[in-house]
Short mmCIF file of C-alpha atoms in Angstrom, two decimals:
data_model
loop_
_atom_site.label_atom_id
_atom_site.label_comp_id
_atom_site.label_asym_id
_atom_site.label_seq_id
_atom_site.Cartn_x
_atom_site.Cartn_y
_atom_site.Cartn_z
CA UNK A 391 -66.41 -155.08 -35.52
CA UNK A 392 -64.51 -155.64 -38.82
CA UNK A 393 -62.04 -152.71 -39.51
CA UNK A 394 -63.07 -150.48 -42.22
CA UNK A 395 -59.41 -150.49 -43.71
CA UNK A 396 -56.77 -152.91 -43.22
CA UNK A 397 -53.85 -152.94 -44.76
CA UNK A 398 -50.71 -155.81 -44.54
CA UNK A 399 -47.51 -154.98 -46.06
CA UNK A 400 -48.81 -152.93 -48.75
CA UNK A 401 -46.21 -151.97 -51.13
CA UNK A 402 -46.36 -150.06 -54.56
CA UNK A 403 -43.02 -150.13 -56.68
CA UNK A 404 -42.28 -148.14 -59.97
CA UNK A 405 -39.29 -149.93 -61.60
CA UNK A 406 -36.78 -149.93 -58.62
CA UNK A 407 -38.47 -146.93 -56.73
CA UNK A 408 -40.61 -148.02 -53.95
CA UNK A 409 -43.45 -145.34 -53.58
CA UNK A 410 -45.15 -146.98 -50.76
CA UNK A 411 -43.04 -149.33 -48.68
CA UNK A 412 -44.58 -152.17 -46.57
CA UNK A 413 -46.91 -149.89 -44.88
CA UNK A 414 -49.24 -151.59 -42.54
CA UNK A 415 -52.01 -150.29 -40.28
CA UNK A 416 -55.99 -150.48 -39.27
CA UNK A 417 -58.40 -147.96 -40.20
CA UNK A 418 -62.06 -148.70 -37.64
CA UNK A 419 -65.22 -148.09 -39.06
CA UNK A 420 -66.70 -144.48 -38.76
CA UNK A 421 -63.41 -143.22 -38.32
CA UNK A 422 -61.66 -139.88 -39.93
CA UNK A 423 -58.11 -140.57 -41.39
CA UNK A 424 -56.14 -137.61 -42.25
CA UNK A 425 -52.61 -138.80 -44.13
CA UNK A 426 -49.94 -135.95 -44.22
CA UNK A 427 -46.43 -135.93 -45.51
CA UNK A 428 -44.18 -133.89 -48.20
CA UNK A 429 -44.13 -134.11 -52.17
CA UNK A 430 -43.49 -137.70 -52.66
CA UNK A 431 -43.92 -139.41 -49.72
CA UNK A 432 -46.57 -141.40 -51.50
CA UNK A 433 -49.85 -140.37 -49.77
CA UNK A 434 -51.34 -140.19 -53.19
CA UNK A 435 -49.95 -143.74 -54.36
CA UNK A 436 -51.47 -145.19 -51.16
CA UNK A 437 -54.87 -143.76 -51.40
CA UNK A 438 -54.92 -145.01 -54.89
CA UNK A 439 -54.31 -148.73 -54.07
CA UNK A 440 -56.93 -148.01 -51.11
CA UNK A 441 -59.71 -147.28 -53.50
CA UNK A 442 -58.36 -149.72 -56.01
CA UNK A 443 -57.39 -147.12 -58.59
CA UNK A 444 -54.03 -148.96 -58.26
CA UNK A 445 -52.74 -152.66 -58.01
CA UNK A 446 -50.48 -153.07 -55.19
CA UNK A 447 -47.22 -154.58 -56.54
CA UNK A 448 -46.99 -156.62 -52.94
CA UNK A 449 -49.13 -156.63 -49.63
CA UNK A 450 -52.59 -157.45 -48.98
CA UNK A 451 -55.75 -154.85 -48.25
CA UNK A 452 -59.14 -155.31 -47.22
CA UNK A 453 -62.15 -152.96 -47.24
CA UNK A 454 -65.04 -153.74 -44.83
CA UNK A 455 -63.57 -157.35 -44.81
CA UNK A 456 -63.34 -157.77 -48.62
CA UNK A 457 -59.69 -158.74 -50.15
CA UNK A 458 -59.47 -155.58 -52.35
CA UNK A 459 -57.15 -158.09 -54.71
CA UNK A 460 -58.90 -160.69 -55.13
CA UNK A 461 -62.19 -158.77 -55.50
CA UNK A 462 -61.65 -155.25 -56.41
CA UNK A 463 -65.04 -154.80 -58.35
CA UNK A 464 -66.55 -156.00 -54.85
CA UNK A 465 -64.89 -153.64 -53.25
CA UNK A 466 -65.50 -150.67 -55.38
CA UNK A 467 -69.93 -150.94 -54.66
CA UNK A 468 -68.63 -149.31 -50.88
CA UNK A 469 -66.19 -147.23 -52.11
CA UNK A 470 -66.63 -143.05 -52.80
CA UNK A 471 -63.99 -140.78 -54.18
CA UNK A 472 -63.37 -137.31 -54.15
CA UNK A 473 -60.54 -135.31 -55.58
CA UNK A 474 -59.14 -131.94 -57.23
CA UNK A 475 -60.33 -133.88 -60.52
CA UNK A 476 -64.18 -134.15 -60.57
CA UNK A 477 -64.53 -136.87 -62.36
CA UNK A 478 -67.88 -135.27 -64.27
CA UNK A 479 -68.60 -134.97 -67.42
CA UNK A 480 -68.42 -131.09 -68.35
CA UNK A 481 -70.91 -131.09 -71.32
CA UNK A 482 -73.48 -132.77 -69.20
CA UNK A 483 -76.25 -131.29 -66.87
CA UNK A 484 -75.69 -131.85 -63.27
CA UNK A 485 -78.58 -134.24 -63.19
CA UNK A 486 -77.33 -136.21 -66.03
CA UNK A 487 -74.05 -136.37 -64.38
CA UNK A 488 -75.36 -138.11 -61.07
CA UNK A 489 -77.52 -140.72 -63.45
CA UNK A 490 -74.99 -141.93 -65.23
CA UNK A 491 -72.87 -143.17 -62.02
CA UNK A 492 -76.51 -144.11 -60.05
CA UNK A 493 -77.32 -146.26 -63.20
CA UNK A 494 -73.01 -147.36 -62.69
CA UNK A 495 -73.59 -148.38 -59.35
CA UNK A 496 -77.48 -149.48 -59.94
CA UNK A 497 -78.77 -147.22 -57.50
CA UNK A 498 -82.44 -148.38 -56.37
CA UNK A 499 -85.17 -145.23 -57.61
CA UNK A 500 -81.90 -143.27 -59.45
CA UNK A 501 -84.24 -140.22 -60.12
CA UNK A 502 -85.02 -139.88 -56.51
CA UNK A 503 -81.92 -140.51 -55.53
CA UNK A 504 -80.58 -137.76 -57.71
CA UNK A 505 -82.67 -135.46 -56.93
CA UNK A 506 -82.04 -136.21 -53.18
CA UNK A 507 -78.49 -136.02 -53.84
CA UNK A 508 -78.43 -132.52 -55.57
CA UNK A 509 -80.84 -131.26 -52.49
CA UNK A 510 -78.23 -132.49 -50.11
CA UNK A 511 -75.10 -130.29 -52.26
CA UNK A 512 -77.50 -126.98 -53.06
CA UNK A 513 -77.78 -127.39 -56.27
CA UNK A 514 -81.34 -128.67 -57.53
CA UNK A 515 -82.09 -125.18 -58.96
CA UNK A 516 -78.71 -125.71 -61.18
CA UNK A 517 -79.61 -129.44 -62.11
CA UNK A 518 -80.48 -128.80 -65.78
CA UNK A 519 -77.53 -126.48 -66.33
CA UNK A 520 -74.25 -128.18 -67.99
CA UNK A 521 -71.35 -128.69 -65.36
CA UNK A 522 -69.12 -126.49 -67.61
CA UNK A 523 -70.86 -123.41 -67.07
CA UNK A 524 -70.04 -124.22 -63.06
CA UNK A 525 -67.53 -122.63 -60.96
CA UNK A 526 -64.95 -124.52 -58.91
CA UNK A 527 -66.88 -124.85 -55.84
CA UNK A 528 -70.02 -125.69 -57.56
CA UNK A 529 -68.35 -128.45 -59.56
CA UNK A 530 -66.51 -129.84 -56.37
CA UNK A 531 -69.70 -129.57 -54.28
CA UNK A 532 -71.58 -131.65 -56.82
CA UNK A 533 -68.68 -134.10 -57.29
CA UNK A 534 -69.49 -135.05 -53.49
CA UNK A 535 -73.04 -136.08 -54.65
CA UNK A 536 -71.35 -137.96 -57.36
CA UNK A 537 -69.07 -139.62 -55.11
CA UNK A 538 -72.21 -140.35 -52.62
CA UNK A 539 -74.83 -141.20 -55.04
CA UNK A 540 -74.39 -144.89 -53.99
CA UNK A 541 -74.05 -144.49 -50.15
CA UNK A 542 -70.11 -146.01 -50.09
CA UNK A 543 -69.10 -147.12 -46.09
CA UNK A 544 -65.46 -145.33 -47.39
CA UNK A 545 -65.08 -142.49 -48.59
CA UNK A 546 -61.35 -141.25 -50.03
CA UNK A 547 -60.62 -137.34 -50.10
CA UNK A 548 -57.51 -136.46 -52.19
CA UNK A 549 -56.45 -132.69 -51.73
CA UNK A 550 -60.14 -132.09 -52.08
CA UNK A 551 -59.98 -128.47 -51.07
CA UNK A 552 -57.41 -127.62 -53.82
CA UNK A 553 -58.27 -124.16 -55.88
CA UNK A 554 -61.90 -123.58 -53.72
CA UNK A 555 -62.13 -120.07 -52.50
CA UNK A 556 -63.24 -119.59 -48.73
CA UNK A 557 -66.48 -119.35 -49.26
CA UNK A 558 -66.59 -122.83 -51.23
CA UNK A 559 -64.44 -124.40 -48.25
CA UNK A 560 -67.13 -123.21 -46.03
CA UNK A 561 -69.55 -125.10 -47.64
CA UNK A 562 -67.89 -128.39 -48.69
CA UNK A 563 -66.90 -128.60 -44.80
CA UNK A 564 -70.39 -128.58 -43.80
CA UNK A 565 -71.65 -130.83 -46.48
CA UNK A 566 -68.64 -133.52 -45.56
CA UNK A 567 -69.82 -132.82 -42.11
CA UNK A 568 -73.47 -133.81 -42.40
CA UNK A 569 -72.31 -137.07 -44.03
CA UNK A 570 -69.64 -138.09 -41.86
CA UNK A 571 -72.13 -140.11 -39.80
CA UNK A 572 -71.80 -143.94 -40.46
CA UNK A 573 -69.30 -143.51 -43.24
CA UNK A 574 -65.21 -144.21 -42.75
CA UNK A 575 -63.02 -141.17 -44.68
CA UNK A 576 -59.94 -141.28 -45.76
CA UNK A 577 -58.22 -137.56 -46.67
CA UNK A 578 -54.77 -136.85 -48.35
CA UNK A 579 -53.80 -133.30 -47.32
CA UNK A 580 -50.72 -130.95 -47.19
CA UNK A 581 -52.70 -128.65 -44.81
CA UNK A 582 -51.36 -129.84 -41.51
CA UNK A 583 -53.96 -128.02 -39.04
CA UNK A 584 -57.14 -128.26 -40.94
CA UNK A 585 -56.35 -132.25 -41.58
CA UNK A 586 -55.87 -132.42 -38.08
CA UNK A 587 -58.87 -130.68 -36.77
CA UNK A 588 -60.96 -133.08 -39.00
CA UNK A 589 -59.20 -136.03 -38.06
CA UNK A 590 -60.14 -139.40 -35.55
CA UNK A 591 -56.74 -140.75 -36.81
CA UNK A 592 -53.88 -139.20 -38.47
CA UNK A 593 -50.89 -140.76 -40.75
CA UNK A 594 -47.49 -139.27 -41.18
CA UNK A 595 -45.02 -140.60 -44.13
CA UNK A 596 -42.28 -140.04 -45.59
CA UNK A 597 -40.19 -141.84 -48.32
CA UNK A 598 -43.09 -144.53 -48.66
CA UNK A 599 -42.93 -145.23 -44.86
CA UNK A 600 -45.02 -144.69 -42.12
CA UNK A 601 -43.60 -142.11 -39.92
CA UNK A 602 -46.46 -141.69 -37.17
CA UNK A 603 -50.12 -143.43 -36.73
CA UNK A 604 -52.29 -142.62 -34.03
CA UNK A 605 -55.40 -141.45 -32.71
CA UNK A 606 -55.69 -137.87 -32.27
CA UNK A 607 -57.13 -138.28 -28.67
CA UNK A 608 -53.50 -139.48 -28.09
CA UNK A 609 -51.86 -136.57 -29.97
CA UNK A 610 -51.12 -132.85 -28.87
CA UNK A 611 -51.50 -130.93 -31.71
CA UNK A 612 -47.94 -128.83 -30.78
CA UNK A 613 -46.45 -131.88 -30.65
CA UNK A 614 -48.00 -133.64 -33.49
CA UNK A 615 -46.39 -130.69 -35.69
CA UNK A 616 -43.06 -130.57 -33.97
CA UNK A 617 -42.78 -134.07 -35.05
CA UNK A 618 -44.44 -133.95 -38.43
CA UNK A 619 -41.31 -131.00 -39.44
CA UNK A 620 -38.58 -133.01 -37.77
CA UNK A 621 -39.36 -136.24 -39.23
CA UNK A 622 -40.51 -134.44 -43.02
CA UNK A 623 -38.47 -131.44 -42.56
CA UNK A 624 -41.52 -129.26 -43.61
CA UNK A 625 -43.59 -126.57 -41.70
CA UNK A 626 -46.89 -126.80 -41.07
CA UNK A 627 -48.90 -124.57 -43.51
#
């Protein structure tokens, strides 16, 4: 089976400062990748050239087999992203919202497909309000349909769960939960033992290297930790 994620090399300078170093590694299909590491490491930078938000200044990457530099716009039709920035436009309804990027994508029945979509997330009742009248949670929950509305293989999490309350954690877990089946995700996070719980495969760096990569099943959490703050020199909350 063709790897969801492989990437060769991949390097990402700005002027002389390498942000992402010739990092190389294999993410399989349905699999959970959780990337950890300090202010700077370049976790962000890399999950940026991974959904093609970014041009890689050297190395090669492929998503589900395509060359993500040679086709990017191919590679963007499986692609999903999620983030601390919604990516929704606030004076718009929620249904509105999800039409615009199922017409984007040329979703097949879009007004089914929304509606489906804003079943899935809880918020059909809310689908003729505009999204700037939502609170955090609401807005994050319905930039997951956004992010879905096309049924991507890959999905890309970066610090998703930054500024949602408990509650709104609660739910976005369970909603990433009931889609995990079939789809490959890809999370940035600075929360070491939530990342990890979620995880099939977790990725340490530091200084635009890759410090660990592994399958969880191989990794004791108390260890995993104890080498995450000697190699980052960071705790673990």
């Amino acid at each position: 089976m063709e790897a969801a994620i492989r990437a060769q090399k991949l390097t990402k300078a700005f002027g002389t400062r390498k942000a992402v170093d010739r990092v190389t590694f294999e993410v399989p299909c349905g699999a959970f990748l959780s990337i950890f590491g300090p202010n700077g490491a370049g976790k962000t930078t890399l999950l940026r050239m991974l959904s093609t938000l970014v041009r890689p200044t050297k190395g090669e990457a492929w998503l589900m087999g395509i060359d993500m530099r040679e086709e990017p716009d191919c590679a963007r039709e499986h692609i999903g992203l999620i983030s601390h920035n919604s990516m929704l436009y606030p004076d718009l309804t929620a249904e509105e919202n999800l039409m615009v990027y199922a017409r984007l994508y040329g979703v097949h029945n879009p007004e089914q497909r929304v509606l489906d979509m804003l079943e899935a997330v809880e918020l059909k009742h809310r689908r003729h309000d505009v999204v700037r009248t939502f609170s955090r949670g609401m807005t994050q929950r319905l930039s997951i349909a956004r992010a879905l509305i096309h049924n991507p293989d890959v999905v890309f999490l970066d610090e998703p769960y930054s500024g949602l309350d408990p509650h709104a954690v609660e739910i976005f877990d369970e909603l990433i939960d009931a889609q995990r089946a079939g789809r490959t995700f890809v999370m940035v996070s600075h929360d070491l033992r939530k990342g990890f719980d979620m995880c099939t495969h977790a990725l340490v760096m530091a200084k635009g290297h890759i410090v660990t990569f592994d399958e969880k099943g191989n990794l004791d959490f108390g260890e995993f930790a104890d080498l995450y703050r000697a190699t980052v020199g960071m705790g673990v909350s």
